[in-house]
Amino acid sequence: MTHDAAEAEVLAKQLKDDGVRFSIAGYTDLHGNIKGKMVPIDHFLQMSQGSELFTGAALDGLPQDVSDEELSAHPDLDRGFVLPWRKDVALFLSDLYVGGEPFEASTRNTLGRQMKAAEEMGYQFNLGVETEFFVLEDGPTGPSSLSERDTLEKPCYAVPTLLDNLGWLDELVEYMNELGWDVYSFDHEDAQGQFEIDFAYADGLSMADRVVFFRMMANEVARKHGAYVSFMPKPFADRTGSGAHFNMSMAGLDSGANIFESADDPRNAGLSEIGYHFAAGIVRHAAAICAVIAPTVNSYKRLVRQGSMSGSTWAPIFASCGNNNRTNMLRIPLGGGRIECRAVDSAANPHLAAAMLLAAGLEGVREKLELEHFHTENLYEVDPVEYQKRGVALLPRTLEEAVDAFEADPFTKQVCGEKLWKSFIDYKRAEWTSYATAVTDWERDRYLKFF
């Protein structure tokens, strides 16, 4: 994304007047972690035109050799953040260029291409993300909740422990609202030490930027309170994991109206025909998409029917779509008008996850793909012999299975481009191999003196 000098000069003056002394040309690695260079505000104009260079070889998932031409960060001046906890610093996430052309393997660029594809079809992709995470402190027996009262077997929506955590929560919510994100609810989630904050949806690129910034900001706030935030999908075997449910819709560029809404849905879910086409595209590619939206070894310990815990996991295990039913991968919440993907977890790179889901949905719309099965039943209770009859397929059970599906589906290379596609596969296969060859405490406890 490029901006003219006059626009950048106006913004530079505004930032100076607001007390900003430094600006960051930011970008993300394969994991969605923010990287960047900081420049004094007097050099903002040069930064805005792509002056900040770096080598992709220094970062995960930016496929370059050390001998390649450096990447150039072109900040998106329309979507910047003044750091609420450090108001003399502004961050602008960037599109990446090389040789004067967009760098295909940047995950933000990847989402940008799909946003443009939607616009060429007459649509704006909108996205809301439910941020789930743990806030913990390290104690003598390991990670623990901040509240000594956070001990209930089913702590979901517990008000006393929510109040015990209101110090850091209030600060974080205040910062989010300063940024104009419109927080409309927050609560103690289903596991001890787990929380969720919900805020207004935005266009897909803005929301993905906000999620990567949120992860950094939440950790900064927690550190001030002697704690830390974990976006690990499943930190504890006996507690539910952290999702990042993507709530997706599209609006007409001309009308601005939500084209996923329908009052005449024969399935009574409030979703339009084009919405069902969108969902069908995602179901078609669900196994391959899983590698991106559930991108770690640990992710697949969340995507189970039931683990070493009481009750259900609330996480999907099938490539399926249905009504307001949390056992589906894709759920149509009450009121309709949007599609919620429940398989996305908090470790996902939000730019890449949104790009894959949007691309699959658009494919379904282009092909007018029909959603053959719509599930209202509790899929956790379906007998395996019924899977084929019910039209459900299991999602990958491990990262290795997911990467195999990602590599086998030509769709993923079309979305990512050759370099990012190969880099993702190589990194994730190495991650799986490292895990599969590690010897764990569980193995020693079980087998060391067993025979």
Tab-separated table of C-alpha atoms in Angstrom:
chain	number	residue	atom	x	y	z
A	1	MET	CA	0.000	0.000	0.000
A	2	THR	CA	1.399	3.369	-0.990
A	3	HIS	CA	0.408	6.865	0.127
A	4	ASP	CA	1.321	10.199	-1.403
A	5	ALA	CA	3.706	12.541	0.380
A	6	ALA	CA	1.055	15.200	1.027
A	7	GLU	CA	-1.111	12.706	2.942
A	8	ALA	CA	1.896	11.563	4.958
A	9	GLU	CA	2.889	15.156	5.797
A	10	VAL	CA	-0.586	15.903	7.162
A	11	LEU	CA	-0.485	12.762	9.323
A	12	ALA	CA	3.058	13.525	10.535
A	13	LYS	CA	1.957	16.982	11.733
A	14	GLN	CA	-1.076	15.492	13.491
A	15	LEU	CA	1.081	12.898	15.246
A	16	LYS	CA	3.585	15.528	16.358
A	17	ASP	CA	0.778	17.732	17.686
A	18	ASP	CA	-0.481	14.719	19.669
A	19	GLY	CA	2.933	14.185	21.264
A	20	VAL	CA	4.112	11.233	19.190
A	21	ARG	CA	7.909	11.119	19.065
A	22	PHE	CA	8.531	7.763	17.400
A	23	SER	CA	6.803	5.650	14.772
A	24	ILE	CA	7.183	1.978	13.937
A	25	ALA	CA	7.022	0.486	10.466
A	26	GLY	CA	5.606	-2.866	11.543
A	27	TYR	CA	4.953	-6.165	9.832
A	28	THR	CA	4.297	-9.713	10.958
A	29	ASP	CA	6.127	-13.002	10.707
A	30	LEU	CA	4.560	-16.373	9.906
A	31	HIS	CA	3.029	-16.561	13.388
A	32	GLY	CA	1.440	-13.107	13.336
A	33	ASN	CA	3.965	-11.646	15.773
A	34	ILE	CA	4.763	-7.987	15.192
A	35	LYS	CA	8.237	-7.046	13.996
A	36	GLY	CA	9.484	-3.667	12.804
A	37	LYS	CA	11.824	-0.727	12.903
A	38	MET	CA	11.320	2.451	14.924
A	39	VAL	CA	12.107	5.890	13.517
A	40	PRO	CA	11.985	9.368	15.062
A	41	ILE	CA	8.879	11.274	14.023
A	42	ASP	CA	11.001	13.719	12.006
A	43	HIS	CA	11.707	10.806	9.639
A	44	PHE	CA	8.069	9.769	9.358
A	45	LEU	CA	7.745	10.987	5.771
A	46	GLN	CA	10.627	8.784	4.597
A	47	MET	CA	9.218	5.829	6.541
A	48	SER	CA	5.808	6.318	4.937
A	49	GLN	CA	7.390	5.953	1.492
A	50	GLY	CA	9.103	2.644	2.299
A	51	SER	CA	12.495	3.715	3.649
A	52	GLU	CA	12.696	0.938	6.260
A	53	LEU	CA	14.373	-2.178	4.879
A	54	PHE	CA	15.040	-5.592	6.395
A	55	THR	CA	15.941	-9.107	5.343
A	56	GLY	CA	13.202	-11.689	5.396
A	57	ALA	CA	15.785	-14.383	6.093
A	58	ALA	CA	15.898	-13.128	9.697
A	59	LEU	CA	12.237	-14.013	10.317
A	60	ASP	CA	10.098	-17.164	10.360
A	61	GLY	CA	8.064	-17.642	7.215
A	62	LEU	CA	9.390	-14.795	5.070
A	63	PRO	CA	11.193	-16.901	2.474
A	64	GLN	CA	14.369	-15.125	1.471
A	65	ASP	CA	18.041	-15.977	1.270
A	66	VAL	CA	20.524	-13.681	2.989
A	67	SER	CA	21.727	-12.641	-0.474
A	68	ASP	CA	18.263	-11.503	-1.658
A	69	GLU	CA	17.261	-7.877	-2.053
A	70	GLU	CA	15.903	-6.476	1.194
A	71	LEU	CA	12.191	-6.154	1.819
A	72	SER	CA	10.662	-2.695	2.151
A	73	ALA	CA	7.858	-1.952	4.636
A	74	HIS	CA	5.158	0.347	3.207
A	75	PRO	CA	3.037	1.424	6.193
A	76	ASP	CA	-0.739	1.463	5.962
A	77	LEU	CA	-1.376	5.017	7.150
A	78	ASP	CA	-5.142	4.457	7.322
A	79	ARG	CA	-4.906	1.806	10.032
A	80	GLY	CA	-2.246	2.991	12.481
A	81	PHE	CA	-2.254	2.744	16.270
A	82	VAL	CA	-0.939	5.177	18.846
A	83	LEU	CA	0.135	2.898	21.692
A	84	PRO	CA	-2.317	3.638	24.538
A	85	TRP	CA	0.248	2.678	27.187
A	86	ARG	CA	3.028	4.638	25.472
A	87	LYS	CA	1.416	7.581	23.714
A	88	ASP	CA	4.661	8.903	22.254
A	89	VAL	CA	4.883	5.853	19.957
A	90	ALA	CA	2.714	5.043	16.921
A	91	LEU	CA	2.659	1.712	15.073
A	92	PHE	CA	1.735	1.285	11.420
A	93	LEU	CA	1.460	-2.246	10.096
A	94	SER	CA	2.825	-2.487	6.588
A	95	ASP	CA	2.542	-4.200	3.270
A	96	LEU	CA	5.891	-5.608	2.151
A	97	TYR	CA	7.575	-4.869	-1.162
A	98	VAL	CA	10.662	-6.163	-2.933
A	99	GLY	CA	12.085	-4.735	-6.132
A	100	GLY	CA	9.309	-2.158	-6.146
A	101	GLU	CA	6.589	-4.834	-6.276
A	102	PRO	CA	4.412	-6.357	-3.534
A	103	PHE	CA	6.128	-9.284	-1.819
A	104	GLU	CA	3.844	-12.242	-2.495
A	105	ALA	CA	4.847	-14.176	0.624
A	106	SER	CA	3.795	-11.524	3.158
A	107	THR	CA	0.742	-12.779	5.044
A	108	ARG	CA	-0.745	-9.263	5.219
A	109	ASN	CA	-0.311	-8.960	1.464
A	110	THR	CA	-1.974	-12.368	1.105
A	111	LEU	CA	-5.085	-11.121	2.911
A	112	GLY	CA	-4.961	-7.902	0.898
A	113	ARG	CA	-5.177	-9.895	-2.335
A	114	GLN	CA	-8.273	-11.722	-1.132
A	115	MET	CA	-9.889	-8.488	0.099
A	116	LYS	CA	-9.325	-7.089	-3.403
A	117	ALA	CA	-10.808	-10.234	-4.955
A	118	ALA	CA	-13.936	-9.728	-2.841
A	119	GLU	CA	-14.124	-6.068	-3.890
A	120	GLU	CA	-13.880	-7.048	-7.560
A	121	MET	CA	-16.950	-9.220	-6.979
A	122	GLY	CA	-18.730	-6.242	-5.383
A	123	TYR	CA	-18.287	-7.225	-1.732
A	124	GLN	CA	-16.550	-6.043	1.427
A	125	PHE	CA	-15.471	-8.824	3.760
A	126	ASN	CA	-16.245	-8.023	7.395
A	127	LEU	CA	-14.839	-9.854	10.381
A	128	GLY	CA	-15.319	-10.022	14.111
A	129	VAL	CA	-12.959	-12.054	16.323
A	130	GLU	CA	-13.695	-13.361	19.816
A	131	THR	CA	-10.403	-13.061	21.688
A	132	GLU	CA	-9.938	-15.862	24.231
A	133	PHE	CA	-6.781	-16.101	26.319
A	134	PHE	CA	-5.346	-17.009	29.711
A	135	VAL	CA	-3.910	-14.521	32.203
A	136	LEU	CA	-1.531	-16.276	34.590
A	137	GLU	CA	1.310	-15.859	37.019
A	138	ASP	CA	4.134	-18.277	37.741
A	139	GLY	CA	3.896	-19.765	41.213
A	140	PRO	CA	5.797	-22.426	43.139
A	141	THR	CA	3.733	-25.198	41.533
A	142	GLY	CA	3.619	-23.696	38.036
A	143	PRO	CA	1.257	-21.344	36.164
A	144	SER	CA	-1.775	-20.285	38.174
A	145	SER	CA	-4.711	-17.894	38.034
A	146	LEU	CA	-4.366	-14.447	39.578
A	147	SER	CA	-7.380	-14.969	41.835
A	148	GLU	CA	-7.083	-17.424	44.716
A	149	ARG	CA	-10.839	-17.924	44.372
A	150	ASP	CA	-10.535	-19.127	40.764
A	151	THR	CA	-10.884	-22.796	41.693
A	152	LEU	CA	-14.355	-23.786	40.473
A	153	GLU	CA	-14.635	-26.863	38.291
A	154	LYS	CA	-16.946	-24.846	36.031
A	155	PRO	CA	-15.795	-21.234	36.418
A	156	CYS	CA	-17.463	-19.880	33.280
A	157	TYR	CA	-19.097	-16.447	33.832
A	158	ALA	CA	-18.021	-16.393	37.489
A	159	VAL	CA	-18.463	-12.806	38.711
A	160	PRO	CA	-16.294	-12.896	41.880
A	161	THR	CA	-13.189	-13.979	39.959
A	162	LEU	CA	-14.021	-11.531	37.174
A	163	LEU	CA	-13.993	-8.763	39.782
A	164	ASP	CA	-10.684	-10.053	41.159
A	165	ASN	CA	-9.203	-9.504	37.694
A	166	LEU	CA	-10.900	-6.186	37.005
A	167	GLY	CA	-7.684	-4.184	37.531
A	168	TRP	CA	-5.909	-5.363	34.394
A	169	LEU	CA	-9.195	-5.967	32.540
A	170	ASP	CA	-10.347	-2.386	33.081
A	171	GLU	CA	-7.033	-1.042	31.809
A	172	LEU	CA	-7.060	-3.258	28.725
A	173	VAL	CA	-10.695	-2.482	27.871
A	174	GLU	CA	-10.057	1.241	28.332
A	175	TYR	CA	-7.161	1.052	25.882
A	176	MET	CA	-9.282	-0.829	23.353
A	177	ASN	CA	-11.995	1.780	23.563
A	178	GLU	CA	-9.448	4.590	23.222
A	179	LEU	CA	-8.561	2.988	19.908
A	180	GLY	CA	-12.224	3.038	18.881
A	181	TRP	CA	-12.773	-0.714	18.991
A	182	ASP	CA	-16.052	-0.520	20.953
A	183	VAL	CA	-15.778	-3.326	23.523
A	184	TYR	CA	-19.308	-4.556	24.187
A	185	SER	CA	-18.674	-7.396	26.659
A	186	PHE	CA	-16.019	-9.336	28.524
A	187	ASP	CA	-16.211	-12.293	30.873
A	188	HIS	CA	-14.464	-15.075	32.725
A	189	GLU	CA	-14.411	-17.997	30.331
A	190	ASP	CA	-14.815	-21.737	30.800
A	191	ALA	CA	-11.372	-22.463	32.290
A	192	GLN	CA	-9.665	-21.176	35.400
A	193	GLY	CA	-7.609	-18.114	34.436
A	194	GLN	CA	-9.314	-17.761	31.048
A	195	PHE	CA	-11.059	-14.652	29.695
A	196	GLU	CA	-12.780	-13.376	26.575
A	197	ILE	CA	-13.169	-9.816	25.305
A	198	ASP	CA	-15.615	-9.056	22.485
A	199	PHE	CA	-15.526	-5.882	20.418
A	200	ALA	CA	-17.059	-4.466	17.252
A	201	TYR	CA	-16.400	-6.049	13.881
A	202	ALA	CA	-14.541	-4.248	11.102
A	203	ASP	CA	-13.392	-4.914	7.571
A	204	GLY	CA	-11.204	-8.018	7.403
A	205	LEU	CA	-7.848	-6.260	7.058
A	206	SER	CA	-8.521	-3.837	9.908
A	207	MET	CA	-9.657	-6.662	12.182
A	208	ALA	CA	-6.623	-8.826	11.445
A	209	ASP	CA	-4.382	-5.834	12.237
A	210	ARG	CA	-6.283	-5.278	15.483
A	211	VAL	CA	-5.903	-8.882	16.602
A	212	VAL	CA	-2.110	-8.929	16.177
A	213	PHE	CA	-1.948	-5.574	17.996
A	214	PHE	CA	-4.314	-6.860	20.709
A	215	ARG	CA	-2.034	-9.795	21.464
A	216	MET	CA	0.889	-7.441	22.014
A	217	MET	CA	-1.167	-4.914	23.986
A	218	ALA	CA	-2.735	-7.532	26.277
A	219	ASN	CA	0.720	-8.785	27.231
A	220	GLU	CA	1.949	-5.252	27.920
A	221	VAL	CA	-0.982	-4.650	30.273
A	222	ALA	CA	-0.602	-7.987	32.060
A	223	ARG	CA	3.119	-7.368	32.639
A	224	LYS	CA	2.276	-4.144	34.490
A	225	HIS	CA	0.157	-6.256	36.858
A	226	GLY	CA	2.801	-8.916	37.460
A	227	ALA	CA	1.214	-11.447	35.129
A	228	TYR	CA	1.414	-12.644	31.550
A	229	VAL	CA	-1.036	-13.527	28.795
A	230	SER	CA	-0.997	-16.886	27.038
A	231	PHE	CA	-2.531	-17.369	23.609
A	232	MET	CA	-1.509	-21.030	23.627
A	233	PRO	CA	-4.567	-22.929	22.371
A	234	LYS	CA	-4.573	-25.576	25.116
A	235	PRO	CA	-2.282	-24.749	28.064
A	236	PHE	CA	-3.880	-27.276	30.427
A	237	ALA	CA	-5.117	-30.792	29.705
A	238	ASP	CA	-7.940	-30.522	32.247
A	239	ARG	CA	-9.281	-27.135	31.090
A	240	THR	CA	-10.909	-25.923	27.914
A	241	GLY	CA	-8.730	-24.257	25.302
A	242	SER	CA	-8.694	-20.799	23.770
A	243	GLY	CA	-10.418	-20.264	20.461
A	244	ALA	CA	-10.466	-17.129	18.344
A	245	HIS	CA	-13.825	-17.615	16.689
A	246	PHE	CA	-14.031	-15.765	13.368
A	247	ASN	CA	-17.456	-14.209	12.729
A	248	MET	CA	-17.628	-13.535	8.996
A	249	SER	CA	-20.023	-11.620	6.774
A	250	MET	CA	-19.948	-9.644	3.543
A	251	ALA	CA	-21.530	-6.335	2.632
A	252	GLY	CA	-22.386	-4.993	-0.789
A	253	LEU	CA	-19.902	-2.297	-1.786
A	254	ASP	CA	-22.678	-0.110	-3.182
A	255	SER	CA	-25.358	-0.634	-0.565
A	256	GLY	CA	-23.270	-1.385	2.518
A	257	ALA	CA	-25.956	-3.923	3.460
A	258	ASN	CA	-25.078	-7.304	4.922
A	259	ILE	CA	-25.653	-9.760	2.081
A	260	PHE	CA	-25.482	-12.753	4.444
A	261	GLU	CA	-28.742	-11.707	6.121
A	262	SER	CA	-32.029	-13.282	5.079
A	263	ALA	CA	-35.514	-13.313	6.529
A	264	ASP	CA	-36.523	-16.103	4.135
A	265	ASP	CA	-33.981	-18.778	4.989
A	266	PRO	CA	-35.760	-22.148	4.560
A	267	ARG	CA	-33.444	-23.543	7.264
A	268	ASN	CA	-34.609	-20.804	9.674
A	269	ALA	CA	-31.045	-19.797	10.491
A	270	GLY	CA	-31.249	-16.276	9.038
A	271	LEU	CA	-28.553	-16.885	6.409
A	272	SER	CA	-28.847	-15.958	2.744
A	273	GLU	CA	-28.210	-18.212	-0.232
A	274	ILE	CA	-24.883	-16.465	-0.884
A	275	GLY	CA	-23.977	-17.061	2.762
A	276	TYR	CA	-24.560	-20.783	2.323
A	277	HIS	CA	-22.390	-20.788	-0.810
A	278	PHE	CA	-19.657	-19.083	1.238
A	279	ALA	CA	-19.962	-21.694	4.002
A	280	ALA	CA	-19.890	-24.550	1.478
A	281	GLY	CA	-16.580	-23.293	0.090
A	282	ILE	CA	-15.038	-23.396	3.558
A	283	VAL	CA	-16.382	-26.889	4.277
A	284	ARG	CA	-14.907	-28.072	0.962
A	285	HIS	CA	-11.395	-26.989	1.971
A	286	ALA	CA	-11.756	-27.396	5.762
A	287	ALA	CA	-9.024	-29.995	6.221
A	288	ALA	CA	-6.427	-27.914	4.375
A	289	ILE	CA	-7.474	-24.670	6.059
A	290	CYS	CA	-7.067	-26.341	9.454
A	291	ALA	CA	-3.269	-26.139	9.188
A	292	VAL	CA	-3.540	-22.343	9.152
A	293	ILE	CA	-6.381	-21.706	11.589
A	294	ALA	CA	-5.109	-24.326	14.075
A	295	PRO	CA	-1.395	-23.957	13.369
A	296	THR	CA	0.427	-25.638	16.261
A	297	VAL	CA	0.987	-29.106	17.666
A	298	ASN	CA	-0.968	-27.961	20.696
A	299	SER	CA	-3.952	-26.801	18.617
A	300	TYR	CA	-5.106	-30.374	18.058
A	301	LYS	CA	-5.331	-31.039	21.786
A	302	ARG	CA	-8.091	-28.426	21.759
A	303	LEU	CA	-9.961	-29.870	18.752
A	304	VAL	CA	-11.208	-32.953	20.580
A	305	ARG	CA	-14.620	-34.176	21.660
A	306	GLN	CA	-13.521	-34.655	25.257
A	307	GLY	CA	-10.111	-34.808	26.871
A	308	SER	CA	-8.986	-35.304	30.456
A	309	MET	CA	-11.616	-32.926	31.756
A	310	SER	CA	-15.261	-32.882	32.788
A	311	GLY	CA	-17.835	-31.862	30.227
A	312	SER	CA	-17.278	-31.088	26.547
A	313	THR	CA	-14.467	-29.066	25.034
A	314	TRP	CA	-16.797	-26.720	23.090
A	315	ALA	CA	-14.421	-27.182	20.128
A	316	PRO	CA	-15.379	-28.622	16.723
A	317	ILE	CA	-14.093	-31.960	15.455
A	318	PHE	CA	-15.931	-32.148	12.095
A	319	ALA	CA	-15.902	-30.208	8.822
A	320	SER	CA	-19.541	-29.221	9.203
A	321	CYS	CA	-21.992	-26.335	9.184
A	322	GLY	CA	-25.168	-25.903	11.168
A	323	ASN	CA	-27.418	-23.621	13.148
A	324	ASN	CA	-26.729	-22.089	16.564
A	325	ASN	CA	-24.961	-25.308	17.528
A	326	ARG	CA	-21.467	-25.163	18.985
A	327	THR	CA	-20.492	-28.649	17.881
A	328	ASN	CA	-20.159	-27.477	14.252
A	329	MET	CA	-16.983	-26.048	12.723
A	330	LEU	CA	-19.190	-23.405	11.097
A	331	ARG	CA	-22.074	-22.127	13.193
A	332	ILE	CA	-24.830	-19.662	12.280
A	333	PRO	CA	-25.418	-17.763	15.544
A	334	LEU	CA	-28.911	-16.708	16.619
A	335	GLY	CA	-30.139	-13.873	14.452
A	336	GLY	CA	-28.228	-15.106	11.414
A	337	GLY	CA	-26.396	-12.813	9.033
A	338	ARG	CA	-22.946	-14.178	9.806
A	339	ILE	CA	-20.918	-17.377	9.823
A	340	GLU	CA	-18.803	-18.267	12.837
A	341	CYS	CA	-15.758	-20.487	12.342
A	342	ARG	CA	-15.079	-22.159	15.679
A	343	ALA	CA	-11.936	-24.063	14.655
A	344	VAL	CA	-9.735	-20.944	14.643
A	345	ASP	CA	-7.570	-20.704	17.744
A	346	SER	CA	-5.656	-17.929	19.443
A	347	ALA	CA	-2.281	-18.986	17.993
A	348	ALA	CA	-3.377	-18.412	14.388
A	349	ASN	CA	-1.851	-15.684	12.250
A	350	PRO	CA	-5.053	-13.660	11.754
A	351	HIS	CA	-4.028	-12.283	8.349
A	352	LEU	CA	-3.330	-15.725	6.911
A	353	ALA	CA	-6.326	-17.327	8.622
A	354	ALA	CA	-8.671	-14.655	7.269
A	355	ALA	CA	-7.136	-14.949	3.793
A	356	MET	CA	-7.700	-18.715	3.638
A	357	LEU	CA	-11.266	-18.574	4.940
A	358	LEU	CA	-12.188	-15.669	2.672
A	359	ALA	CA	-10.647	-17.307	-0.403
A	360	ALA	CA	-12.534	-20.556	0.251
A	361	GLY	CA	-15.776	-18.673	0.832
A	362	LEU	CA	-15.386	-16.660	-2.361
A	363	GLU	CA	-14.762	-19.877	-4.276
A	364	GLY	CA	-18.045	-21.204	-2.951
A	365	VAL	CA	-19.819	-18.006	-4.025
A	366	ARG	CA	-18.297	-18.016	-7.531
A	367	GLU	CA	-19.251	-21.661	-8.085
A	368	LYS	CA	-22.617	-21.334	-6.314
A	369	LEU	CA	-21.565	-24.346	-4.284
A	370	GLU	CA	-24.397	-26.005	-2.406
A	371	LEU	CA	-24.128	-26.860	1.278
A	372	GLU	CA	-25.310	-30.464	1.174
A	373	HIS	CA	-25.680	-31.055	4.913
A	374	PHE	CA	-26.875	-28.732	7.680
A	375	HIS	CA	-26.479	-29.994	11.220
A	376	THR	CA	-28.701	-29.154	14.158
A	377	GLU	CA	-27.866	-32.265	16.174
A	378	ASN	CA	-25.175	-32.656	18.837
A	379	LEU	CA	-22.328	-33.953	16.678
A	380	TYR	CA	-20.352	-35.048	19.725
A	381	GLU	CA	-22.927	-37.844	20.139
A	382	VAL	CA	-22.794	-39.169	16.561
A	383	ASP	CA	-21.519	-42.739	16.329
A	384	PRO	CA	-18.528	-43.131	13.959
A	385	VAL	CA	-20.485	-45.589	11.818
A	386	GLU	CA	-22.890	-42.712	11.113
A	387	TYR	CA	-20.296	-40.202	9.874
A	388	GLN	CA	-20.661	-40.920	6.163
A	389	LYS	CA	-24.444	-41.104	6.357
A	390	ARG	CA	-24.577	-37.759	8.183
A	391	GLY	CA	-22.223	-36.159	5.659
A	392	VAL	CA	-19.526	-35.231	8.167
A	393	ALA	CA	-15.780	-35.720	7.934
A	394	LEU	CA	-13.391	-35.484	10.837
A	395	LEU	CA	-11.048	-32.514	10.896
A	396	PRO	CA	-7.352	-33.438	11.027
A	397	ARG	CA	-6.414	-34.952	14.382
A	398	THR	CA	-2.796	-33.759	14.407
A	399	LEU	CA	-0.703	-30.969	12.932
A	400	GLU	CA	0.933	-33.542	10.673
A	401	GLU	CA	-2.442	-34.566	9.223
A	402	ALA	CA	-3.385	-30.916	8.728
A	403	VAL	CA	-0.145	-30.088	6.915
A	404	ASP	CA	-0.599	-33.152	4.713
A	405	ALA	CA	-4.066	-31.858	3.774
A	406	PHE	CA	-2.703	-28.328	3.242
A	407	GLU	CA	-0.025	-29.635	0.876
A	408	ALA	CA	-2.406	-31.922	-1.026
A	409	ASP	CA	-5.036	-29.263	-1.775
A	410	PRO	CA	-4.052	-27.090	-4.800
A	411	PHE	CA	-6.267	-24.324	-3.393
A	412	THR	CA	-3.729	-23.479	-0.681
A	413	LYS	CA	-0.918	-22.787	-3.147
A	414	GLN	CA	-3.243	-20.590	-5.194
A	415	VAL	CA	-3.990	-18.458	-2.133
A	416	CYS	CA	-0.503	-18.310	-0.645
A	417	GLY	CA	1.707	-18.292	-3.722
A	418	GLU	CA	4.571	-20.731	-4.199
A	419	LYS	CA	7.071	-19.225	-1.748
A	420	LEU	CA	4.784	-18.731	1.253
A	421	TRP	CA	3.117	-22.100	0.606
A	422	LYS	CA	6.436	-23.944	0.649
A	423	SER	CA	7.790	-21.949	3.589
A	424	PHE	CA	4.688	-22.732	5.656
A	425	ILE	CA	4.905	-26.452	4.883
A	426	ASP	CA	8.636	-26.645	5.635
A	427	TYR	CA	8.274	-24.782	8.939
A	428	LYS	CA	5.307	-26.806	10.145
A	429	ARG	CA	6.815	-30.151	9.155
A	430	ALA	CA	9.942	-29.248	11.127
A	431	GLU	CA	7.736	-28.264	14.079
A	432	TRP	CA	5.946	-31.618	13.947
A	433	THR	CA	9.193	-33.576	13.665
A	434	SER	CA	10.633	-31.754	16.663
A	435	TYR	CA	7.535	-32.607	18.687
A	436	ALA	CA	7.305	-36.211	17.497
A	437	THR	CA	10.907	-36.964	18.435
A	438	ALA	CA	10.826	-35.225	21.823
A	439	VAL	CA	10.651	-37.388	24.957
A	440	THR	CA	8.066	-35.977	27.356
A	441	ASP	CA	7.496	-36.176	31.096
A	442	TRP	CA	4.325	-38.168	30.356
A	443	GLU	CA	6.390	-40.853	28.591
A	444	ARG	CA	8.962	-41.063	31.382
A	445	ASP	CA	6.259	-41.196	34.042
A	446	ARG	CA	4.484	-44.000	32.204
A	447	TYR	CA	7.287	-46.103	30.780
A	448	LEU	CA	10.567	-45.512	32.643
A	449	LYS	CA	9.875	-48.196	35.277
A	450	PHE	CA	6.896	-49.854	33.610
A	451	PHE	CA	8.592	-52.987	32.221
